[in-house]
Every structure is written in C-alpha cells, then in structure tokens.
Amino acid sequence: MGEWWTAAAAIAGTIAVYAASKRAYRGLPVPLMLPIVTGTIFIILFLLVSGIPYSVYMNGGQWIESLLGPAVVALACPLYEQRHLLKRYLLPILSGIGTGAVIGVVSGLAFTAAAGASKEWTAAVLPKSVTTPVAMDITTTLGGDAPLAAMFVMVAGIGGVVVHARVMNVVGVTDPVAKGIGMGSAAHAIGTAKSLENSETEGAVSSVAMTVSAVIVAFLAPLAGNLFL
Amino acid sequence: MRLVRIVIHIVVLYVFYWTGTWIQDVLQLPIPGSIIGMLLLLAVFVFTAATPKWLQDGSGLLLGNMPLLFLPVTAGLVVHGELFSLLGAGLITAVFISTLLVMGTGSWVTQYLLKRGERYRG
C-alpha cells in the first residue's frame, strides 16, 4: 500500500515538475531553460533536500521511463513522413550523416582514451550525438550508466545549438539542407527544435538526420565498443 | 474517445518495442531493441498500406513530451557525484569539441555533394 502511494506521488510530481518547467521555458526560451535541464535540477534538489532515496522515487519513475521504448519506436512516424527529402537528396544526406556519425564515435573514442577514462565513462560518451532515449539504450548495452549518457547528450545538444551559426560560417555552409544535417547529426532533438525556428527545410532535414544518425550510431557504437573497450 | 485512441496507439508501439527487444535477445544483437522496433515499424509503413496517421495520437503525445519520459533517468545523476571531477569536466569539454567536429564535417560533406550533384545535372 505504502509503495503504491509513493509511486503515484512520484509520477504526479514528475508530471507537475515537467509542466512547470515547460511553462518556464515558454517564458524564457533559451537552451539552459529547456525543461530537461530545469526539471532535472529541480527533481535532484528535491530528492537531496527531502532525503528521499532515488530508488524510492524510481518506484514511480520507472513507469514514466517505461514509455521511452515506445517513444523511440514512434520516431519511425516523422521519418516516414519526410521520406521525400531522403529520396530527393539520398546521397548527400546519407554521406553527411554517415560522416558525422563516424567522426562523432571516433573522436569520442580518441578523447576518452586520451583522458584515460574507464570503460563506463567511454560507454556514456560514445552515443552523445544521438537522441537521449537511444543514447541511453546504447550506453546500457555497452555496460555504462544511462544517466551519465543523458548528461553528455544534453551537453552536445545545448552546445550544438549555441555554436551552430558560427560553425556554419567557419565551414562556409549556406544551404539549408546541409545546415540541417549538421544540426540533427550533432545536436539531435534539441538542435532540431532550433532548426525549425531557422527554416522549415532546415528543421525537416534536421529531424531526418537525428533519426537516421540514431540508427547508424546504434550499429556503429557497439561495434567500436566491442573492438576497443 | 481520443483517450482510447491514445492508449491503443501506445499499445501498438509497445508491441513493436517488445518485438524489437525479443529479436535483440534471441539473436544476441548489440543494437538496442528500441531501434530494431523502430526499423520494424518503418518497414511496415514502407511495405504495407499502413501510414503514420494510424498512430498519430499516441506517437504525437510521446514524441511531443519526450523530456518528461527521461526526467526520471536524468534525475539519476543525483547518485553520480563523480561527474563533478576533473575527469568529468574534461569529458564534458571533449563532448563539446566532438560536437563541433560532427556538425562541421556533416554539413560540409552534405553541401559539397549537393553542389557537385547540381553541376552534373547541368
């Protein structure tokens, strides 16, 4: 009975925190105010102050988390709806995303090796350029911790949004399709939201890049992990 | 009525997810079951008359509120004090630099091939 009650409270509390942080982001739409950033900070502070152990909170939290699997499956819907983009620019899009995916995994391996990071850390860094639920799955498969993976995914997403315009200038990219590929491959859903503000084409391409990149990295990261970890 | 549709759509997505994890289990694949499930659903869209519209209410709700779904996981950082270390800060910097490289190369390669394609077409 007690367990049932705490689970219900955790679920209701998480939804309330999410709704409030979503509203706060609407009032101040900057990357550091994203619901995942403010919501995470709020729940962590709440757990620390109240002394409620994370495992008790997860009695309810696990029910919300269990919807992540079906949410990843649902990514097939927007991808299929944008299939005309893939058909029209198949080679440039796939080459761009593929290059980004390889560079991301290889540089992740190189940097973690140079820093002397353990297997667990490396497993959390490798999938950092793909959307959070997929990154957490990849990291778990590689024997790392999902929360750490989510943390690195957020760094990539927020960092990517902040530097996107400058990076495009440096590499001399002006085409909206090419801009969307860089955003979706490097900064996943957080970047896609920003690309949608820039232009419809850039946003649509970014959402395609985010999903295709997730599939490519889901194959690439375990391969790299098995070879080098 | 909409609530019923949402529940049915999410149940269908779950079936694909479970099938994906089952395939991963049986074949001992290193690829996450969720991605296998997504590819299965994509295959259904491509090879049958089914369209994403059939799952619209459920998939829209899940995709539109993705951050809520991983809040419980990211709150798990509460038991990860080791992130606030020299190595943690170094890796955050490394992730940032790697993000720049992914973004720059991905966009550059795409634009290069787009322009080359235009030239061939005349």
Short mmCIF file of N, CA and C in Angstrom, two decimals, chain A residues 13-122:
data_model
loop_
_atom_site.label_atom_id
_atom_site.label_comp_id
_atom_site.label_asym_id
_atom_site.label_seq_id
_atom_site.Cartn_x
_atom_site.Cartn_y
_atom_site.Cartn_z
N GLY A 13 4.19 14.01 -9.25
CA GLY A 13 5.19 15.05 -9.01
C GLY A 13 6.04 15.31 -10.25
N THR A 14 6.46 14.23 -10.92
CA THR A 14 7.30 14.39 -12.11
C THR A 14 6.53 15.12 -13.21
N ILE A 15 5.26 14.73 -13.40
CA ILE A 15 4.45 15.39 -14.43
C ILE A 15 4.27 16.88 -14.10
N ALA A 16 4.05 17.18 -12.80
CA ALA A 16 3.87 18.57 -12.38
C ALA A 16 5.15 19.37 -12.64
N VAL A 17 6.31 18.79 -12.28
CA VAL A 17 7.60 19.48 -12.50
C VAL A 17 7.81 19.72 -13.99
N TYR A 18 7.49 18.71 -14.81
CA TYR A 18 7.65 18.83 -16.26
C TYR A 18 6.77 19.96 -16.80
N ALA A 19 5.49 19.97 -16.36
CA ALA A 19 4.56 21.00 -16.85
C ALA A 19 5.05 22.40 -16.46
N ALA A 20 5.53 22.53 -15.23
CA ALA A 20 6.01 23.84 -14.77
C ALA A 20 7.25 24.26 -15.54
N SER A 21 8.20 23.33 -15.78
CA SER A 21 9.43 23.73 -16.47
C SER A 21 9.14 24.03 -17.94
N LYS A 22 8.14 23.35 -18.50
CA LYS A 22 7.76 23.64 -19.88
C LYS A 22 7.21 25.07 -19.98
N ARG A 23 6.43 25.43 -18.97
CA ARG A 23 5.86 26.78 -18.95
C ARG A 23 6.97 27.82 -18.77
N ALA A 24 7.93 27.53 -17.89
CA ALA A 24 9.05 28.45 -17.66
C ALA A 24 9.85 28.65 -18.93
N TYR A 25 10.01 27.53 -19.71
CA TYR A 25 10.78 27.64 -20.96
C TYR A 25 10.05 28.52 -21.97
N ARG A 26 8.72 28.44 -21.96
CA ARG A 26 7.95 29.28 -22.88
C ARG A 26 8.16 30.77 -22.54
N GLY A 27 8.30 31.05 -21.25
CA GLY A 27 8.53 32.43 -20.82
C GLY A 27 9.93 32.91 -21.15
N LEU A 28 10.92 32.02 -21.09
CA LEU A 28 12.31 32.38 -21.35
C LEU A 28 12.95 31.29 -22.21
N PRO A 29 12.71 31.34 -23.55
CA PRO A 29 13.15 30.23 -24.41
C PRO A 29 14.64 30.26 -24.76
N VAL A 30 15.50 30.01 -23.80
CA VAL A 30 16.94 29.86 -24.05
C VAL A 30 17.32 28.43 -23.70
N PRO A 31 18.40 27.88 -24.36
CA PRO A 31 18.74 26.46 -24.17
C PRO A 31 18.88 26.02 -22.71
N LEU A 32 19.45 26.89 -21.86
CA LEU A 32 19.65 26.47 -20.46
C LEU A 32 18.34 26.38 -19.68
N MET A 33 17.25 26.88 -20.26
CA MET A 33 15.95 26.78 -19.60
C MET A 33 15.12 25.62 -20.14
N LEU A 34 15.72 24.75 -20.99
CA LEU A 34 14.99 23.60 -21.51
C LEU A 34 14.42 22.77 -20.36
N PRO A 35 13.18 22.25 -20.53
CA PRO A 35 12.54 21.50 -19.44
C PRO A 35 13.41 20.38 -18.88
N ILE A 36 14.21 19.75 -19.75
CA ILE A 36 15.03 18.65 -19.26
C ILE A 36 16.12 19.16 -18.31
N VAL A 37 16.59 20.39 -18.53
CA VAL A 37 17.63 20.97 -17.66
C VAL A 37 17.02 21.41 -16.33
N THR A 38 16.02 22.29 -16.40
CA THR A 38 15.43 22.81 -15.16
C THR A 38 14.70 21.70 -14.40
N GLY A 39 14.01 20.81 -15.14
CA GLY A 39 13.27 19.72 -14.49
C GLY A 39 14.20 18.79 -13.73
N THR A 40 15.32 18.43 -14.39
CA THR A 40 16.29 17.54 -13.74
C THR A 40 16.85 18.18 -12.48
N ILE A 41 17.25 19.45 -12.59
CA ILE A 41 17.83 20.15 -11.44
C ILE A 41 16.81 20.19 -10.30
N PHE A 42 15.54 20.49 -10.63
CA PHE A 42 14.52 20.58 -9.59
C PHE A 42 14.33 19.25 -8.87
N ILE A 43 14.20 18.16 -9.65
CA ILE A 43 13.96 16.85 -9.01
C ILE A 43 15.16 16.44 -8.15
N ILE A 44 16.39 16.70 -8.66
CA ILE A 44 17.59 16.34 -7.89
C ILE A 44 17.62 17.13 -6.59
N LEU A 45 17.37 18.45 -6.67
CA LEU A 45 17.37 19.26 -5.44
C LEU A 45 16.30 18.76 -4.48
N PHE A 46 15.12 18.42 -5.03
CA PHE A 46 14.04 17.92 -4.18
C PHE A 46 14.44 16.64 -3.46
N LEU A 47 15.07 15.72 -4.18
CA LEU A 47 15.49 14.46 -3.57
C LEU A 47 16.56 14.70 -2.51
N LEU A 48 17.50 15.61 -2.80
CA LEU A 48 18.58 15.90 -1.85
C LEU A 48 18.02 16.54 -0.58
N VAL A 49 17.13 17.52 -0.75
CA VAL A 49 16.60 18.26 0.40
C VAL A 49 15.68 17.37 1.25
N SER A 50 14.81 16.61 0.58
CA SER A 50 13.84 15.80 1.32
C SER A 50 14.47 14.52 1.86
N GLY A 51 15.63 14.13 1.31
CA GLY A 51 16.28 12.90 1.76
C GLY A 51 15.62 11.63 1.22
N ILE A 52 14.73 11.77 0.25
CA ILE A 52 14.11 10.59 -0.36
C ILE A 52 15.14 9.91 -1.26
N PRO A 53 15.41 8.61 -1.06
CA PRO A 53 16.39 7.94 -1.92
C PRO A 53 15.88 7.84 -3.36
N TYR A 54 16.84 7.90 -4.30
CA TYR A 54 16.50 7.81 -5.72
C TYR A 54 15.71 6.53 -6.01
N SER A 55 16.09 5.43 -5.34
CA SER A 55 15.42 4.15 -5.61
C SER A 55 13.94 4.20 -5.23
N VAL A 56 13.62 4.94 -4.17
CA VAL A 56 12.21 5.07 -3.76
C VAL A 56 11.45 5.89 -4.81
N TYR A 57 12.08 7.01 -5.25
CA TYR A 57 11.48 7.84 -6.29
C TYR A 57 11.21 7.00 -7.54
N MET A 58 12.14 6.09 -7.86
CA MET A 58 12.02 5.32 -9.10
C MET A 58 10.89 4.28 -9.03
N ASN A 59 10.33 3.99 -7.84
CA ASN A 59 9.13 3.14 -7.78
C ASN A 59 8.06 3.69 -8.72
N GLY A 60 7.96 5.01 -8.75
CA GLY A 60 7.01 5.63 -9.67
C GLY A 60 7.68 6.01 -10.97
N GLY A 61 8.94 6.50 -10.86
CA GLY A 61 9.66 6.98 -12.04
C GLY A 61 9.79 5.93 -13.13
N GLN A 62 9.92 4.66 -12.72
CA GLN A 62 10.11 3.60 -13.71
C GLN A 62 8.91 3.48 -14.66
N TRP A 63 7.71 3.85 -14.17
CA TRP A 63 6.53 3.75 -15.03
C TRP A 63 6.61 4.78 -16.15
N ILE A 64 7.09 5.99 -15.81
CA ILE A 64 7.26 7.01 -16.85
C ILE A 64 8.36 6.58 -17.80
N GLU A 65 9.48 6.09 -17.23
CA GLU A 65 10.63 5.68 -18.04
C GLU A 65 10.24 4.57 -19.02
N SER A 66 9.28 3.70 -18.62
CA SER A 66 8.93 2.55 -19.47
C SER A 66 8.29 3.00 -20.79
N LEU A 67 7.91 4.28 -20.90
CA LEU A 67 7.33 4.77 -22.15
C LEU A 67 8.42 5.18 -23.16
N LEU A 68 9.69 5.17 -22.73
CA LEU A 68 10.77 5.58 -23.64
C LEU A 68 10.92 4.65 -24.83
N GLY A 69 10.80 3.33 -24.58
CA GLY A 69 10.92 2.35 -25.67
C GLY A 69 9.93 2.64 -26.78
N PRO A 70 8.62 2.68 -26.46
CA PRO A 70 7.63 3.01 -27.49
C PRO A 70 7.87 4.39 -28.12
N ALA A 71 8.42 5.35 -27.37
CA ALA A 71 8.68 6.67 -27.94
C ALA A 71 9.75 6.58 -29.03
N VAL A 72 10.78 5.76 -28.81
CA VAL A 72 11.80 5.58 -29.84
C VAL A 72 11.18 4.93 -31.07
N VAL A 73 10.33 3.92 -30.86
CA VAL A 73 9.64 3.28 -31.99
C VAL A 73 8.84 4.32 -32.78
N ALA A 74 8.21 5.25 -32.06
CA ALA A 74 7.37 6.27 -32.69
C ALA A 74 8.18 7.19 -33.62
N LEU A 75 9.51 7.25 -33.46
CA LEU A 75 10.34 8.09 -34.34
C LEU A 75 10.20 7.67 -35.80
N ALA A 76 9.74 6.43 -36.03
CA ALA A 76 9.53 5.97 -37.41
C ALA A 76 8.48 6.82 -38.11
N CYS A 77 7.53 7.37 -37.36
CA CYS A 77 6.44 8.15 -37.97
C CYS A 77 6.94 9.43 -38.65
N PRO A 78 7.62 10.36 -37.94
CA PRO A 78 8.12 11.55 -38.64
C PRO A 78 9.12 11.21 -39.73
N LEU A 79 9.94 10.17 -39.52
CA LEU A 79 10.93 9.81 -40.54
C LEU A 79 10.21 9.40 -41.83
N TYR A 80 9.16 8.55 -41.69
CA TYR A 80 8.44 8.11 -42.89
C TYR A 80 7.76 9.29 -43.57
N GLU A 81 7.22 10.21 -42.76
CA GLU A 81 6.53 11.35 -43.35
C GLU A 81 7.48 12.28 -44.12
N GLN A 82 8.78 12.25 -43.79
CA GLN A 82 9.76 13.08 -44.51
C GLN A 82 10.51 12.29 -45.56
N ARG A 83 9.98 11.13 -45.97
CA ARG A 83 10.74 10.25 -46.87
C ARG A 83 11.08 10.92 -48.21
N HIS A 84 10.24 11.91 -48.63
CA HIS A 84 10.52 12.59 -49.91
C HIS A 84 11.87 13.30 -49.87
N LEU A 85 12.23 13.85 -48.68
CA LEU A 85 13.54 14.51 -48.54
C LEU A 85 14.67 13.51 -48.74
N LEU A 86 14.51 12.32 -48.09
CA LEU A 86 15.53 11.28 -48.20
C LEU A 86 15.68 10.83 -49.65
N LYS A 87 14.54 10.66 -50.34
CA LYS A 87 14.59 10.20 -51.73
C LYS A 87 15.30 11.23 -52.60
N ARG A 88 14.96 12.50 -52.38
CA ARG A 88 15.45 13.55 -53.26
C ARG A 88 16.95 13.80 -53.08
N TYR A 89 17.41 13.77 -51.84
CA TYR A 89 18.84 14.08 -51.57
C TYR A 89 19.55 12.88 -50.96
N LEU A 90 19.21 11.66 -51.42
CA LEU A 90 19.69 10.46 -50.73
C LEU A 90 21.20 10.45 -50.47
N LEU A 91 22.00 10.62 -51.55
CA LEU A 91 23.45 10.50 -51.39
C LEU A 91 24.04 11.59 -50.48
N PRO A 92 23.75 12.89 -50.76
CA PRO A 92 24.32 13.93 -49.88
C PRO A 92 23.88 13.77 -48.41
N ILE A 93 22.60 13.43 -48.19
CA ILE A 93 22.11 13.31 -46.82
C ILE A 93 22.78 12.15 -46.09
N LEU A 94 22.77 10.96 -46.73
CA LEU A 94 23.34 9.79 -46.06
C LEU A 94 24.85 9.95 -45.85
N SER A 95 25.55 10.56 -46.84
CA SER A 95 27.00 10.75 -46.69
C SER A 95 27.29 11.71 -45.55
N GLY A 96 26.52 12.82 -45.49
CA GLY A 96 26.73 13.79 -44.42
C GLY A 96 26.49 13.19 -43.04
N ILE A 97 25.35 12.49 -42.90
CA ILE A 97 25.03 11.88 -41.60
C ILE A 97 26.06 10.82 -41.25
N GLY A 98 26.43 9.99 -42.26
CA GLY A 98 27.40 8.93 -42.02
C GLY A 98 28.75 9.49 -41.57
N THR A 99 29.20 10.57 -42.25
CA THR A 99 30.47 11.19 -41.87
C THR A 99 30.39 11.70 -40.42
N GLY A 100 29.29 12.40 -40.11
CA GLY A 100 29.12 12.92 -38.75
C GLY A 100 29.13 11.80 -37.72
N ALA A 101 28.42 10.70 -38.03
CA ALA A 101 28.34 9.59 -37.07
C ALA A 101 29.71 8.99 -36.81
N VAL A 102 30.47 8.77 -37.91
CA VAL A 102 31.81 8.17 -37.75
C VAL A 102 32.72 9.12 -36.98
N ILE A 103 32.73 10.41 -37.35
CA ILE A 103 33.59 11.39 -36.67
C ILE A 103 33.20 11.46 -35.19
N GLY A 104 31.91 11.43 -34.89
CA GLY A 104 31.46 11.51 -33.51
C GLY A 104 31.95 10.34 -32.67
N VAL A 105 31.79 9.12 -33.20
CA VAL A 105 32.19 7.93 -32.44
C VAL A 105 33.72 7.87 -32.32
N VAL A 106 34.42 8.13 -33.45
CA VAL A 106 35.88 8.04 -33.43
C VAL A 106 36.49 9.11 -32.50
N SER A 107 35.99 10.36 -32.60
CA SER A 107 36.57 11.39 -31.73
C SER A 107 36.20 11.10 -30.27
N GLY A 108 35.01 10.55 -30.04
CA GLY A 108 34.64 10.16 -28.68
C GLY A 108 35.60 9.13 -28.12
N LEU A 109 35.93 8.12 -28.94
CA LEU A 109 36.89 7.09 -28.51
C LEU A 109 38.26 7.70 -28.24
N ALA A 110 38.70 8.59 -29.17
CA ALA A 110 40.04 9.17 -29.05
C ALA A 110 40.15 10.04 -27.79
N PHE A 111 39.14 10.90 -27.58
CA PHE A 111 39.20 11.81 -26.43
C PHE A 111 39.14 11.04 -25.10
N THR A 112 38.25 10.04 -25.01
CA THR A 112 38.16 9.30 -23.75
C THR A 112 39.44 8.51 -23.50
N ALA A 113 40.03 7.98 -24.58
CA ALA A 113 41.28 7.24 -24.42
C ALA A 113 42.38 8.18 -23.94
N ALA A 114 42.44 9.39 -24.55
CA ALA A 114 43.46 10.37 -24.18
C ALA A 114 43.30 10.80 -22.73
N ALA A 115 42.05 10.86 -22.25
CA ALA A 115 41.80 11.30 -20.88
C ALA A 115 41.97 10.14 -19.89
N GLY A 116 42.22 8.94 -20.42
CA GLY A 116 42.36 7.78 -19.56
C GLY A 116 41.06 7.41 -18.85
N ALA A 117 39.93 7.62 -19.53
CA ALA A 117 38.63 7.32 -18.93
C ALA A 117 38.37 5.82 -18.90
N SER A 118 37.58 5.40 -17.92
CA SER A 118 37.26 3.98 -17.78
C SER A 118 36.24 3.56 -18.84
N LYS A 119 35.99 2.26 -18.92
CA LYS A 119 35.03 1.70 -19.87
C LYS A 119 33.64 2.30 -19.66
N GLU A 120 33.25 2.49 -18.39
CA GLU A 120 31.91 3.02 -18.10
C GLU A 120 31.75 4.44 -18.65
N TRP A 121 32.77 5.28 -18.45
CA TRP A 121 32.72 6.65 -18.96
C TRP A 121 32.65 6.65 -20.48
N THR A 122 33.52 5.85 -21.10
CA THR A 122 33.55 5.81 -22.57
C THR A 122 32.20 5.37 -23.12
#
